[in-house]
Amino acid sequence: MLRRLTPLVLLFLAAPVTAQDAASRAVRLESRPATVSVEVGASAALEVVALDASGQVLDTPVRVVGARDRLTYEDGRVTGVAVGSHELIATLVVAEGQAPLTLRVPVTVEWPAVARIAIEAEAGELYAGTTLGHSAAALHADGSVRPDAAIAWTSSSAAVASVDAFGNVTAHSPGRVTLTASSGGATASIEYDVEGLPATRLEIRGGADAVRTGDVQTFEAVALDASGDAVAGVPVTWATTFERDDYAQAGGAAPSQIRDGRFVADQPGVHTVIATAGPLTARRTFRVSAREVVQKLSVVGVGSTSRIRTTDLWPFEGVDGRDYALTGAKLSDGFAFVWDITDPSNIIKTDSIQADARTINDVKVSPDGRYGVLTREGASNRRNGPIILDLADPAHPKVATTFEDGITGGVHNVYATDDYLYALSNGDKYVIIDMSDIYAPKYVGEYDHPNSSIHDVWVHDGVAYSAEWGTGVVVVDVGNGRWGGSPANPVFVTSFPLPTGRTHAVFPYRSESSDRFYLFVGDEIMSRPGLAMEGPRGSWPDREGGANYAEKYDPATGQGGVPLVTQGYIQIVDFTDPANPEMVARYEVSEYGTHNMWVENDILYQGYYEGGVRIVDVSGELMGNLYTQGREIAVFKPFDPAGFVPNSTMVWGVIPYKGNIFVADTNSGLWAVRIQPPRPVS
């Protein structure tokens, strides 16, 4: 009998192949597809794989990134954020000490097709001889607006009414006419039955005989018929003329501006507003005097810091009745500092707090002085939750806890109330934290605006106003209740885009003198590309990257100690009616950039980086550029020969407190200054 022999089968357990082992065999990266074209707001599949020498795909992850204000890449899909030709950059670390594999993937982001045109006409009727303005917007299928769309206007009967390239329609004779706007293959029309003008004269009403530069006047043009009765709906065109005083300089800013009957002058002199309606004209002349609000400013005291770069500040009254200030710092090994400012002429550092961080950016104290907050970036474990301070002994705070629930990445800014803390998370959202027990704070809710990056949030009357870079200002009900929101259930109210796309800070303020509710919104642009005076980063291409500009001067290498350069300005939005916000004014000092601000008692205290502290009269209704209207009260530029960058101004923030003005200067520390009272007129 034959016996069947069972073969001996030896099983070997092979060691698992790690992603790093696979990466070490990679010789190139490949994009599938090689290029991508996507509409803005839409996404498309894109995979980048690593291949070995034989062309086989390796099981190892490849890092793919892009400029977040242009593209996003997540879960194998690329999403278009900004129209243009961009790149995704793929990298793979193959072995320690060797250059990584890289691949640049071209991505074209295009506008979607124009789906329809929306025409909006100025208020009024189109009478023969009058002009009525129109605007047109090109809209995509989702309702979004195509920026800078080219609109073509046509008239069905030029004899009845003609239209220029900007939508201004001028009627010539009675009859029916159709005006058409077109763009990208879409069209829209508006019809008019033009009638003869029944008015025989025009009057300007309102305004004062004497005002100051920066004062806003509101005029009304009234059309009257032969019986003296008002004729409704007659469109009016406004214009101004100007005769300067002998002492006024020629060639300065525009002397004045007028919009919808609202007038403001930048230069003193005799001004005339002119209203026109077809053949009818009315004039109103008045004098504008210089605003004359300049006051002297004196230095009270200084808490010098030359070893580190000072960041944010927050003055407060401690529970012991004395006055203190917290300051943050960059390049300080995670230190923040406590100062006794009870006597601002003798500012004393009482303590320091060290955190696991590279930078302490923002500091805040609750209104009741119960707790403080340090924000941080660059923690060794990458967990950058805000640090909560117990201020029971305000001169020597102790850490109560570090909050990390719902927080990812760096925390750049916070806003503190007695009950809640609003903490930014990774520049993407803000988390709302219950601060009833500062040793055990609790996550309550959060708000994350879609496709938006956030830098700042400020809460006023239960409404959160966040500065979100290219998105502009985002407004959310977090407890006001008018829109049904609460801290646990934030409800979006509206958003308002700003023209620069660099919305960095926002300060809501109800004017004491005009009862208007304004948002003061600041840019931050840490360079001056394209300007005649670009500064070191633009003119020294061999030192790109900027690291040396944030370092003290090193005599051994000759590097560091170079001032930063910035640009940007304050944009002022009238938010009295949240449903119809309007950009009304600005404060712009050219060649400097804005940072943190404060508004109190109708005065703007602006940290203007290299431009120093700018103290500006913002009383009354605001319109135009406040800088050219003579509204500046005082300017202060801190200089310290022993500063981080010697004798270089770089103001981070400014806060008025108990009659003094406290200033955090990046290069020199904490300053206290005071505005001197006006001298009596003899």
C-alpha angles and dihedrals in degrees: 000000000000117000118215109231114221109221116237109244115201115203118204119196105217118212110255116259109241125213089248091053089052091046091054089062094050117114101172146004125235130198119216105229101021093222133017132212116191138163119247109271092016129098137218135195116263128169127185114197135184118235131199125221092278093052096253118146113247124218098239129114119248120210113233122186139163139180101290093217089058108029141008126203123196136149093358096308131106119211124201114232104166130025115250145068110305142161138231114210118215120195135180125187105220103180139346111276094016127106111258122246112255136190130183114212116200113227123186116200114198136183117256117244119284106255101184146348123239117204122200122189128202115251114274145061125281107243124176110277096019131107125224122192123227134187128198131199126200108222131198123221091268091054096254118138123246104231118229093004114178107241121196117204126201136175125217091215120022089187090064099036136348128205129207129214091271098055097259106147119202118193118217107176140359116281144087121297136174121211117201130196121195137181134161093358095307123110140187132184141202126197131213135189100210116211132186116273109261094191120096101184142017131221132194114215132186133028132097132267094234130028139152130251109278095028111126117222124192118213129187124208113209122194115211132194126220091278092054094251119139116255111216125222101020107151114231130203117209129209138163139216128196140204110191125220115249092255095049116102120241121227095035128123120321104291094229147337136215130197126177090341095311112122135189130174128214096186130049119243141082111320130189127197116206126201120196130188111173106298093349122097135179130183135200121189127193142153126258118199129197112274095230101193099141115133133181119258126203134194112244102180146326138218100206124213118177102156095065140029110256115223128175129004137199123185116202144162111251124223086253090064096250125116123248142170132211119211131186129210146206123219089017103117089255099307126152122183140222121213132190105223098170086117102035090194088062107040109185127195105225102177148340133225121210121206133185093260146103093224139018101205109168131028128188139174125204114249091248091053091237099123142011131207133215119195119205147186132194102039114175092239093041090240102124104174117157116271114234116212126206106223097190084118099032095186090057110028120190129208111260097183146316115245118215106153107125092356119123128172123353125346107218101169143015138183118213130204126171091262107027141034120209107205125185116229122208092326089288110090144348125250120212114220129192107231099187089116110030090195091056109027116179134219109244107169145310143221124218115179111214117258092355139120119215131210108166141015131192125183122212124174093342094311121112118215112194128190106224109177110232093011092059120210119354117200120204132176105233098165109335089102097208089111095030097261133143136169089267093044112034112193123204113237107175145311131227122202120218123215099240097051090220101102104170110157138016132195119186115209137172109216113237094207103040102027089228122136111230134186113212104204123188134203126217118201113164096200141034105231113179096011120122089242101043095163131219097317092054099040100041104058090167089069100049117152097058099234094126093054090065094050134084116255111278111206091196094060101021090231134120129034094091117138119245120241127218145168138194140098146225117271117201119210124190103226097170088120106037090198091059110031116177132199102230110160148003141204109215129170105183121235093021130088130223128236131165123357145184131202122200135152090003092303125117115215105196129188101212101180107225088007090067125214113340117196111196136185107235097170122139127009113337128224136151127004110333091201094064093044095069093249095136111115098183143342125210126188115188114220126183122175088206094046127128086263102020118243092353123131118220110157114194100178145349131201128179112225131176096334096317132088116229118206131193110206116189094218103039113023136235120356134184118205133170135207110234117229115255115269114250115256109249 
